[in-house]
Coordinates of C-alpha atoms in Angstrom, one line a residue:
Chain A
V26 CA 69.7 104.9 107.6
T27 CA 68.4 102.6 110.3
G28 CA 71.1 102.9 112.9
G29 CA 73.2 100.1 114.4
R30 CA 72.7 96.6 113.1
G31 CA 71.1 94.1 115.6
G32 CA 73.8 91.9 117.2
R33 CA 73.6 88.6 119.0
S34 CA 72.8 90.1 122.5
A35 CA 69.8 88.9 124.4
A36 CA 68.1 92.2 123.7
A37 CA 68.5 91.5 119.9
A38 CA 66.8 88.1 120.2
S39 CA 63.3 89.5 119.9
P40 CA 61.2 89.6 116.7
R41 CA 60.4 93.2 117.6
V42 CA 64.0 94.3 116.9
F43 CA 63.7 93.7 113.2
R44 CA 60.2 95.0 113.0
E45 CA 61.1 98.3 114.7
R46 CA 64.1 98.7 112.4
L47 CA 61.9 98.0 109.4
A48 CA 59.2 100.4 110.5
A49 CA 61.8 103.2 111.0
A50 CA 63.3 102.5 107.5
V51 CA 59.9 102.4 105.8
A52 CA 58.9 105.7 107.4
E53 CA 62.1 107.4 106.5
R54 CA 62.2 106.2 102.9
R55 CA 58.4 106.5 102.5
S56 CA 58.6 103.2 100.6
S57 CA 57.3 99.6 101.1
I58 CA 59.1 98.4 97.9
V59 CA 61.7 95.6 98.0
L60 CA 64.0 95.4 95.0
G61 CA 64.3 91.8 94.0
L62 CA 67.8 90.9 92.7
D63 CA 67.4 87.7 90.5
P64 CA 70.4 88.3 88.1
D65 CA 70.7 86.1 85.1
P66 CA 74.2 86.5 83.6
R67 CA 72.7 86.0 80.1
R68 CA 70.4 89.0 80.6
V69 CA 72.4 91.7 82.3
W70 CA 72.0 95.3 81.3
P71 CA 74.4 96.4 78.4
E72 CA 75.8 99.2 80.6
A73 CA 76.6 96.6 83.3
L74 CA 78.2 94.2 80.9
A75 CA 80.4 97.0 79.6
A76 CA 81.5 98.0 83.1
S77 CA 82.4 94.4 84.1
D78 CA 85.5 92.3 83.5
G79 CA 83.3 90.0 81.3
S80 CA 83.1 87.1 83.8
A81 CA 79.5 86.0 84.7
A82 CA 80.0 86.8 88.4
D83 CA 81.4 90.3 87.8
A84 CA 78.6 91.0 85.2
V85 CA 76.1 90.0 87.8
V86 CA 77.6 92.4 90.4
A87 CA 77.7 95.2 87.9
H88 CA 74.1 94.6 86.9
C89 CA 72.8 94.5 90.5
S90 CA 74.9 97.6 91.4
A91 CA 73.4 99.5 88.5
L92 CA 69.9 98.3 89.4
I93 CA 70.4 99.4 93.0
A94 CA 71.7 102.8 91.9
A95 CA 68.7 103.3 89.5
A96 CA 65.8 101.8 91.5
G97 CA 67.2 101.8 95.1
P98 CA 66.1 105.3 96.0
A99 CA 62.4 104.3 95.6
C100 CA 62.9 101.1 97.7
V101 CA 63.4 100.2 101.4
A102 CA 65.2 96.9 100.9
T103 CA 66.7 94.5 98.4
K104 CA 65.9 90.8 98.1
P105 CA 68.8 88.8 96.5
Q106 CA 67.5 85.5 95.3
L107 CA 70.3 83.1 96.4
A108 CA 69.6 80.6 93.7
C109 CA 70.8 83.1 91.1
F110 CA 74.2 83.4 92.9
E111 CA 74.6 79.8 93.8
R112 CA 74.4 78.8 90.2
L113 CA 77.7 80.6 89.6
G114 CA 79.6 78.5 92.3
A115 CA 82.1 80.0 94.7
A116 CA 82.5 83.1 92.4
G117 CA 78.7 83.5 92.7
W118 CA 78.9 83.5 96.5
A119 CA 81.6 86.2 96.4
A120 CA 79.4 88.2 94.0
L121 CA 76.5 87.9 96.5
E122 CA 78.7 89.3 99.2
R123 CA 79.6 92.3 97.0
V124 CA 76.0 92.9 96.1
V125 CA 74.9 92.8 99.7
A126 CA 77.6 95.4 100.4
A127 CA 76.3 97.6 97.6
A128 CA 72.8 97.4 98.9
R129 CA 73.9 98.3 102.4
A130 CA 76.0 101.3 101.1
A131 CA 72.8 102.5 99.4
G132 CA 71.0 102.5 102.8
L133 CA 68.8 99.5 101.9
L134 CA 68.0 96.6 104.2
V135 CA 68.9 93.1 102.9
L136 CA 66.4 90.3 102.8
A137 CA 68.1 87.1 101.8
D138 CA 65.6 85.0 99.7
A139 CA 67.0 81.6 100.5
K140 CA 63.9 79.6 101.7
R141 CA 66.0 77.5 104.0
G142 CA 64.8 74.9 106.4
D143 CA 66.6 72.0 108.1
I144 CA 66.9 70.2 111.4
G145 CA 68.1 72.3 114.4
V146 CA 71.9 71.9 114.1
S147 CA 71.8 72.5 110.3
A148 CA 69.3 75.4 110.7
Q149 CA 71.8 76.9 113.1
A150 CA 74.5 76.7 110.5
Y151 CA 72.2 78.4 107.9
A152 CA 71.4 81.1 110.5
D153 CA 75.2 81.6 111.1
G154 CA 75.9 81.7 107.3
L155 CA 73.1 84.0 106.2
L156 CA 72.3 86.1 109.3
G157 CA 75.6 86.0 111.2
P158 CA 78.6 88.3 111.0
P159 CA 81.3 87.6 108.4
P160 CA 82.1 85.2 107.0
G161 CA 78.3 85.0 107.3
L162 CA 76.2 87.2 104.9
D163 CA 74.9 89.3 107.8
A164 CA 71.5 89.8 106.1
D165 CA 68.8 91.7 107.9
A166 CA 66.2 89.1 107.1
L167 CA 65.7 85.7 105.6
T168 CA 62.9 83.6 104.0
V169 CA 62.5 80.2 105.6
N170 CA 60.4 77.1 104.8
P171 CA 58.1 75.7 107.6
Y172 CA 57.6 72.1 106.3
M173 CA 60.0 70.5 108.9
G174 CA 58.2 72.2 111.9
E175 CA 58.7 74.7 114.6
D176 CA 61.9 73.3 116.0
T177 CA 63.6 74.0 112.7
L178 CA 62.6 77.7 112.8
E179 CA 63.9 78.4 116.3
P180 CA 67.6 78.9 115.4
F181 CA 66.6 81.6 112.9
L182 CA 64.2 83.3 115.3
A183 CA 66.9 83.4 118.0
T184 CA 69.0 85.7 115.9
G185 CA 66.5 88.6 116.3
R186 CA 66.7 89.2 112.6
G187 CA 63.6 89.3 110.3
I188 CA 62.3 85.8 109.7
F189 CA 59.8 85.5 106.8
V190 CA 58.1 82.0 106.9
L191 CA 56.6 80.7 103.6
V192 CA 52.8 80.7 104.4
R193 CA 50.9 81.0 101.1
T194 CA 53.2 81.4 98.1
S195 CA 52.4 83.0 94.7
N196 CA 53.0 80.1 92.4
P197 CA 50.3 77.8 90.9
G198 CA 51.6 74.8 92.8
A199 CA 50.8 76.5 96.1
R200 CA 47.4 74.9 95.7
D201 CA 48.9 71.3 95.9
L202 CA 49.8 71.3 99.6
Q203 CA 49.3 74.7 101.1
D204 CA 45.6 74.8 100.1
A205 CA 44.9 71.2 101.2
A206 CA 42.0 71.1 103.7
L207 CA 42.9 69.8 107.2
D208 CA 40.6 67.8 109.4
G209 CA 38.3 70.5 110.8
G210 CA 38.3 72.6 107.7
E211 CA 41.3 74.8 108.1
R212 CA 43.8 74.7 105.2
V213 CA 47.5 73.8 105.6
W214 CA 48.6 77.4 105.1
E215 CA 46.2 78.6 107.7
R216 CA 47.8 76.2 110.2
V217 CA 51.2 77.6 109.3
A218 CA 49.9 81.1 109.7
R219 CA 48.8 80.3 113.3
L220 CA 52.3 79.0 114.0
V221 CA 53.8 82.2 112.5
D222 CA 51.6 84.3 114.8
R223 CA 52.4 82.2 117.9
I224 CA 56.1 82.6 117.4
D225 CA 55.7 86.2 116.3
A226 CA 57.5 85.7 113.0
N227 CA 56.8 87.4 109.6
A228 CA 55.2 85.8 106.6
V229 CA 55.5 85.3 102.8
V230 CA 52.0 85.7 101.3
G231 CA 51.7 85.8 97.5
A232 CA 50.2 88.8 95.9
T233 CA 48.7 86.8 93.1
E234 CA 45.5 85.7 95.0
P235 CA 44.4 88.7 97.1
V236 CA 41.5 86.8 98.5
H237 CA 44.0 85.1 100.9
L238 CA 45.3 88.4 102.2
V239 CA 42.3 89.2 104.3
R240 CA 42.3 85.8 106.0
A241 CA 46.1 85.9 106.4
R242 CA 45.8 89.3 108.2
E243 CA 43.2 87.9 110.5
L244 CA 45.4 85.0 111.5
M245 CA 48.6 87.0 111.7
P246 CA 47.7 90.5 113.0
R247 CA 51.3 91.5 113.9
A248 CA 53.3 90.0 111.0
T249 CA 55.0 91.9 108.2
F250 CA 53.9 90.3 104.9
L251 CA 56.5 89.9 102.2
L252 CA 54.4 90.0 99.1
P253 CA 55.9 88.4 95.9
G254 CA 54.0 88.0 92.7
V255 CA 53.4 91.6 91.6
G256 CA 54.1 92.2 87.9
A257 CA 55.5 89.3 85.9
Q258 CA 53.4 86.8 88.0
G259 CA 50.2 88.8 87.6
G260 CA 49.6 90.4 91.0
R261 CA 48.5 94.1 91.3
V262 CA 49.7 96.5 94.0
E263 CA 46.2 98.0 94.3
D264 CA 44.9 94.7 95.7
L265 CA 47.3 94.5 98.6
A266 CA 45.6 96.9 101.1
P267 CA 44.9 94.3 103.8
A268 CA 48.6 93.7 104.2
F269 CA 49.0 97.3 105.5
A270 CA 46.5 97.1 108.3
P271 CA 49.2 97.2 111.0
G272 CA 50.8 100.3 109.4
P273 CA 53.1 101.2 106.5
H274 CA 55.6 98.4 107.5
G275 CA 52.8 95.7 107.4
G276 CA 53.6 94.9 103.8
L277 CA 56.7 94.7 101.7
V278 CA 56.0 94.6 98.0
T279 CA 58.7 92.8 96.1
A280 CA 59.4 93.4 92.4
S281 CA 62.2 91.9 90.3
R282 CA 61.6 91.4 86.6
S283 CA 59.0 94.2 86.4
I284 CA 61.8 96.7 87.5
A285 CA 64.9 95.1 85.9
R286 CA 63.2 94.5 82.6
A287 CA 60.9 97.6 82.5
H288 CA 62.8 98.9 79.5
E289 CA 61.6 95.9 77.4
R290 CA 58.2 97.5 77.2
S291 CA 57.9 99.5 74.0
G292 CA 58.9 103.2 74.4
A293 CA 60.2 102.7 77.9
G294 CA 63.7 104.1 77.2
E295 CA 67.0 102.8 78.5
P296 CA 67.2 100.2 81.3
A297 CA 68.2 102.4 84.3
Q298 CA 65.7 105.2 83.5
A299 CA 62.9 102.6 83.0
A300 CA 63.8 100.8 86.2
R301 CA 63.8 104.1 88.2
E302 CA 60.4 105.1 86.8
E303 CA 58.8 101.7 87.4
A304 CA 60.1 101.5 91.0
E305 CA 58.8 105.0 91.7
R306 CA 55.5 104.1 90.2
L307 CA 55.3 101.0 92.5
R308 CA 56.4 103.0 95.5
E309 CA 53.6 105.6 95.0
A310 CA 51.0 102.9 94.4
A311 CA 51.9 101.0 97.5
W312 CA 52.4 104.1 99.7
A313 CA 48.8 105.1 98.8
L314 CA 47.5 101.9 100.5
R315 CA 48.9 102.6 103.9
A316 CA 46.4 102.4 106.7
Chain B
V5 CA 82.5 53.0 89.6
T6 CA 79.2 53.8 88.1
G7 CA 80.2 54.7 84.6
G8 CA 79.4 57.9 82.7
R9 CA 77.5 60.7 84.6
G10 CA 74.0 61.4 83.4
G11 CA 73.9 64.5 81.1
R12 CA 71.2 66.8 80.0
S13 CA 69.9 64.7 77.0
A14 CA 66.3 63.6 76.7
A15 CA 67.4 60.1 77.6
A16 CA 68.8 61.4 80.9
A17 CA 65.7 63.1 82.0
S18 CA 64.1 60.0 83.5
P19 CA 64.0 59.2 87.2
R20 CA 65.2 55.8 86.3
V21 CA 68.6 57.1 85.2
F22 CA 69.7 57.9 88.7
R23 CA 68.0 54.9 90.2
E24 CA 69.8 52.5 87.8
R25 CA 73.1 54.2 88.5
L26 CA 72.4 53.9 92.3
A27 CA 71.4 50.2 92.1
A28 CA 74.7 49.4 90.2
A29 CA 76.8 51.3 92.7
V30 CA 75.1 49.7 95.7
A31 CA 75.6 46.2 94.2
E32 CA 79.2 46.8 93.4
R33 CA 80.1 48.3 96.8
R34 CA 77.8 46.1 98.7
S35 CA 76.8 49.1 100.8
S36 CA 73.7 51.2 101.5
I37 CA 75.5 53.6 103.7
V38 CA 75.7 57.3 103.0
L39 CA 78.5 59.2 104.7
G40 CA 77.1 62.5 106.0
L41 CA 79.6 65.4 105.8
D42 CA 78.5 68.1 108.3
P43 CA 81.9 69.6 109.1
D44 CA 82.2 72.0 112.0
P45 CA 85.5 73.9 111.8
R46 CA 85.6 73.9 115.6
R47 CA 85.5 70.1 115.7
V48 CA 87.7 68.8 112.9
W49 CA 89.9 65.8 113.5
P50 CA 93.4 66.7 114.9
E51 CA 95.1 65.0 112.0
A52 CA 93.1 67.1 109.6
L53 CA 93.8 70.4 111.4
A54 CA 97.5 69.5 111.3
A55 CA 97.3 68.8 107.5
S56 CA 95.5 72.1 106.8
D57 CA 96.7 75.6 106.3
G58 CA 94.8 76.6 109.4
S59 CA 91.9 78.4 107.7
A60 CA 88.4 77.2 108.6
A61 CA 87.7 76.3 105.0
D62 CA 90.9 74.3 104.5
A63 CA 90.5 72.5 107.8
V64 CA 87.0 71.5 106.7
V65 CA 88.3 70.1 103.4
A66 CA 91.1 68.2 105.2
H67 CA 88.6 66.8 107.7
C68 CA 86.1 65.7 105.1
S69 CA 88.9 64.2 103.0
A70 CA 90.2 62.2 105.9
L71 CA 86.7 61.1 106.7
I72 CA 86.2 60.0 103.1
A73 CA 89.5 58.1 103.1
A74 CA 88.7 56.3 106.4
A75 CA 84.9 55.6 106.1
G76 CA 84.4 55.9 102.3
P77 CA 85.3 52.3 101.5
A78 CA 82.3 51.1 103.5
C79 CA 79.9 53.6 101.8
V80 CA 78.2 54.1 98.5
A81 CA 77.7 57.9 98.6
T82 CA 78.5 61.0 100.6
K83 CA 76.0 63.6 101.7
P84 CA 77.5 67.0 102.2
Q85 CA 75.2 69.3 104.3
L86 CA 75.3 72.5 102.4
A87 CA 74.6 74.6 105.5
C88 CA 78.0 73.7 107.0
F89 CA 79.8 75.0 103.9
E90 CA 77.6 78.1 103.4
R91 CA 78.4 79.3 106.9
L92 CA 82.0 79.8 105.7
G93 CA 81.0 82.2 102.9
A94 CA 82.6 82.1 99.5
A95 CA 85.6 80.1 100.9
G96 CA 83.1 77.6 102.1
W97 CA 81.6 77.1 98.7
A98 CA 85.0 76.6 97.2
A99 CA 85.6 74.0 100.0
L100 CA 82.4 72.3 99.1
E101 CA 83.6 71.9 95.5
R102 CA 86.9 70.4 96.7
V103 CA 85.0 68.0 99.0
V104 CA 82.8 66.9 96.2
A105 CA 85.8 66.2 94.0
A106 CA 87.4 64.2 96.8
A107 CA 84.2 62.1 97.1
R108 CA 84.0 61.5 93.4
A109 CA 87.7 60.5 93.3
A110 CA 86.9 57.9 96.0
G111 CA 84.2 56.4 93.7
L112 CA 81.3 57.7 95.8
L113 CA 78.1 59.3 94.6
V114 CA 77.3 62.8 95.9
L115 CA 74.0 63.6 97.4
A116 CA 73.8 67.4 98.0
D117 CA 71.8 67.9 101.2
A118 CA 70.4 71.3 100.4
K119 CA 66.6 71.0 101.0
R120 CA 65.9 73.6 98.3
G121 CA 62.5 74.7 97.0
D122 CA 61.4 77.8 95.2
I123 CA 59.2 79.0 92.3
G124 CA 60.0 77.5 88.9
V125 CA 62.6 80.0 87.6
S126 CA 64.5 80.0 90.9
A127 CA 64.2 76.2 91.2
Q128 CA 65.8 76.1 87.8
A129 CA 68.7 78.2 89.0
Y130 CA 69.1 75.9 92.0
A131 CA 69.0 72.9 89.7
D132 CA 71.7 74.5 87.5
G133 CA 73.8 75.4 90.6
L134 CA 73.6 72.1 92.4
L135 CA 73.0 69.4 89.7
G136 CA 74.4 71.2 86.6
P137 CA 77.9 71.1 85.2
P138 CA 80.6 73.5 86.5
P139 CA 80.3 76.2 87.7
G140 CA 77.4 74.1 89.0
L141 CA 78.2 71.5 91.7
D142 CA 77.3 68.6 89.4
A143 CA 75.9 66.5 92.3
D144 CA 74.3 63.1 91.6
A145 CA 71.3 63.8 93.8
L146 CA 69.7 66.6 95.8
T147 CA 67.2 66.9 98.7
V148 CA 64.3 69.2 98.0
N149 CA 61.4 70.6 100.0
P150 CA 57.8 70.1 98.7
Y151 CA 55.9 72.8 100.6
M152 CA 55.6 75.1 97.5
G153 CA 54.0 72.3 95.3
E154 CA 54.6 70.1 92.3
D155 CA 55.6 72.9 89.8
T156 CA 58.5 73.8 92.1
L157 CA 59.8 70.2 91.8
E158 CA 59.7 69.9 88.1
P159 CA 63.0 71.7 87.2
F160 CA 64.8 69.3 89.5
L161 CA 63.1 66.2 88.1
A162 CA 63.9 67.3 84.5
T163 CA 67.6 66.9 85.2
G164 CA 67.4 63.1 85.5
R165 CA 69.4 63.3 88.7
G166 CA 68.2 61.8 92.0
I167 CA 65.6 63.9 93.7
F168 CA 64.9 63.2 97.3
V169 CA 61.7 65.0 98.4
L170 CA 61.3 65.6 102.2
V171 CA 58.3 63.4 103.1
R172 CA 58.5 62.6 106.8
T173 CA 61.6 63.9 108.5
S174 CA 63.5 62.7 111.6
N175 CA 63.2 65.8 113.8
P176 CA 60.6 66.2 116.7
G177 CA 59.0 69.1 114.8
A178 CA 58.0 66.8 111.9
R179 CA 54.8 66.3 113.9
D180 CA 53.8 69.9 113.7
L181 CA 52.9 70.0 110.0
Q182 CA 53.8 66.7 108.4
D183 CA 51.7 64.7 110.8
A184 CA 48.6 67.0 110.6
A185 CA 45.5 65.1 109.6
L186 CA 43.9 66.2 106.3
D187 CA 40.2 66.1 105.6
G188 CA 39.6 62.4 104.9
G189 CA 42.0 61.2 107.5
E190 CA 45.3 61.1 105.5
R191 CA 48.2 62.9 107.0
V192 CA 50.1 65.8 105.2
W193 CA 53.2 63.6 104.7
E194 CA 51.0 60.9 103.2
R195 CA 49.7 63.4 100.7
V196 CA 53.3 64.3 99.8
A197 CA 54.2 60.6 99.6
R198 CA 51.5 60.2 96.9
L199 CA 52.9 63.1 95.0
V200 CA 56.4 61.6 95.2
D201 CA 55.1 58.3 93.8
R202 CA 53.1 60.0 91.0
I203 CA 56.2 61.9 89.8
D204 CA 58.5 58.9 90.4
A205 CA 60.8 60.8 92.7
N206 CA 62.7 59.5 95.8
A207 CA 61.9 60.3 99.4
V208 CA 63.5 61.4 102.7
V209 CA 61.9 59.3 105.4
G210 CA 63.4 59.7 108.9
A211 CA 64.7 56.6 110.6
T212 CA 63.6 57.8 114.0
E213 CA 60.0 56.5 113.8
P214 CA 60.1 53.2 112.0
V215 CA 56.3 52.9 112.2
H216 CA 56.1 55.3 109.3
L217 CA 58.4 53.2 107.1
V218 CA 55.8 50.5 106.4
R219 CA 53.2 53.0 105.4
A220 CA 55.7 55.1 103.4
R221 CA 56.7 52.0 101.4
E222 CA 53.0 51.2 100.7
L223 CA 52.6 54.7 99.3
M224 CA 55.9 54.8 97.4
P225 CA 56.7 51.3 96.2
R226 CA 59.4 52.5 93.7
A227 CA 61.1 55.2 95.6
T228 CA 64.6 55.0 97.1
F229 CA 64.3 56.2 100.7
L230 CA 67.0 58.4 102.2
L231 CA 67.0 57.5 105.9
P232 CA 68.5 60.1 108.2
G233 CA 68.3 59.8 112.0
V234 CA 70.4 56.7 112.7
G235 CA 72.8 57.2 115.6
A236 CA 72.9 60.6 117.2
Q237 CA 69.1 61.1 116.6
G238 CA 68.2 57.7 118.0
G239 CA 67.2 55.6 115.0
R240 CA 68.5 52.0 114.7
V241 CA 69.5 50.3 111.4
E242 CA 67.8 47.1 112.5
D243 CA 64.4 48.8 112.2
L244 CA 64.8 49.9 108.6
A245 CA 63.9 46.6 106.8
P246 CA 60.7 48.0 105.1
A247 CA 62.9 50.5 103.2
F248 CA 64.7 47.7 101.4
A249 CA 61.6 46.0 99.9
P250 CA 62.4 47.1 96.3
G251 CA 66.0 45.7 96.6
P252 CA 69.3 46.7 98.1
H253 CA 69.0 50.2 96.6
G254 CA 65.6 50.8 98.2
G255 CA 67.1 52.5 101.3
L256 CA 70.1 54.7 101.9
V257 CA 71.2 54.9 105.5
T258 CA 72.8 58.2 106.3
A259 CA 75.2 58.6 109.2
S260 CA 77.2 61.7 110.1
R261 CA 78.1 62.3 113.7
S262 CA 78.0 58.6 114.6
I263 CA 80.9 58.0 112.2
A264 CA 82.8 61.3 112.4
R265 CA 82.7 61.2 116.2
A266 CA 82.9 57.5 116.8
H267 CA 86.3 58.0 118.5
E268 CA 84.6 60.0 121.3
R269 CA 83.2 56.8 122.7
S270 CA 85.5 55.4 125.4
G271 CA 88.1 53.0 124.1
A272 CA 87.3 53.6 120.4
G273 CA 90.8 54.6 119.4
E274 CA 91.9 57.3 117.1
P275 CA 89.3 59.1 114.8
A276 CA 90.1 57.5 111.4
Q277 CA 90.2 53.9 112.8
A278 CA 87.0 54.5 114.8
A279 CA 85.2 56.0 111.8
R280 CA 86.2 53.1 109.6
E281 CA 85.0 50.5 112.1
E282 CA 81.7 52.3 112.7
A283 CA 81.0 52.7 109.0
E284 CA 81.8 49.0 108.4
R285 CA 79.5 48.0 111.3
L286 CA 76.7 50.1 109.8
R287 CA 77.3 48.7 106.3
E288 CA 77.0 45.1 107.6
A289 CA 73.9 45.8 109.6
A290 CA 72.2 47.5 106.7
W291 CA 73.4 44.9 104.1
A292 CA 71.8 42.2 106.2
L293 CA 68.4 43.8 105.8
R294 CA 68.3 43.6 102.0
A295 CA 65.2 41.8 100.6

């Protein structure tokens, strides 16, 4: 869908490489929806369990593949939650590689939700493992944690892939540290937002407290916002308009449980059909917000 | 060495469970040294490469096993850096499991250096994957990132395993965010230190700027400090005395490159012998600091 994948050349090492690929994919698919893949082997769809060899790892692959087949056409990307694969050990990592291949075969970008962060030499190893070519995961984008500072983000940025820095997250505990007021009045997350703008990275900004979105957009006029928290966590697509100020690729609305478990609402029908309808509903709602 | 491993019972879900196991192990082995395992398949010891099947993952296992055999007797724990295993894909995760088994067979505790942090349901998946029983890694302790707030630390704490929260790290970029002054004069890392004390967790405090250690100990009188940054990053064991105020288990001095590459210093002999001598030198220097 989006042409050749960015390599390790000097030309690829610009934040614009990912953002241009993303903008092209969003325009072509007319979607800003990211399909979250947070598989729990105890809660896979019955059709997936039946299609698997019965192992937890294979059930997870079958579940994610069925989810991609059902909801993928309404989405521009997938976001595998690495914790859900790591908990299955080595078999889980192999399952992750198969799920990434399934997403790519469906024409979807892959955003590895790993929230990594470490000193330079270890950050380079994570960059190789998650954004590098095989045996790396070769993902198009990665979520990273800024607590350790700018030098720990550089190896990720140098890949030219999409780097989404945690700025203001969607969980209640985001208030503990991210909302703490700094000397001068600025909050910690606003300081991180300035860093993100300076290094031309992208940002994770929770959809649960839309009041932060306007301020986040002021501080990071170029960044694409990855917007978790719609659905199960209480956020509403209709409140996310400020994210789309730079254009349709300015915001990526992630949804996991609200799509994978759409069938649990009464009268919603079987899982794949319910997931397809919910993803399409989200796609239309988000597409209507574009600037 | 340290008796039965803490399980998932209510009795196990206290921070004291890990700290008591650690104190017993430190006393028995007369060591506060943690052997960092950051294997780079391009830099394995020649003897390990010769003993391996030639694959990167097997070479990494052979290298770590040789390092554990040589330097392990002077140490109380190992600290595998998960990034170095993840970069090898599924084979790397299987290698990690083998290295953890080798460490355990040598009577060493296992501190998984993963620096994870995510919203509650994903933090639970990481806790299962890294601290839970197989297919989990079943590590004795884990490094975690506090940026997302207290609710994201709770699933880790509930395991009763050792939780080392990043407080003030050893890299230059630690100044960017961790040293930022909050309204009222306290720095961000001091706010995190208060949180660590309140939840009775342990702390990562870099050994590169000893001036922070005294203040960190004031704010966290009970915590065990994991002290990276000795050796390659410039920290000196002799400067770490404040860490040991609560007793010999108050500080854990981690060393990776300074042990694994001790033979690169002129006249240091072959790798295993040089590693053994450097680990023993560090053990004696740290043991002399105990309160």
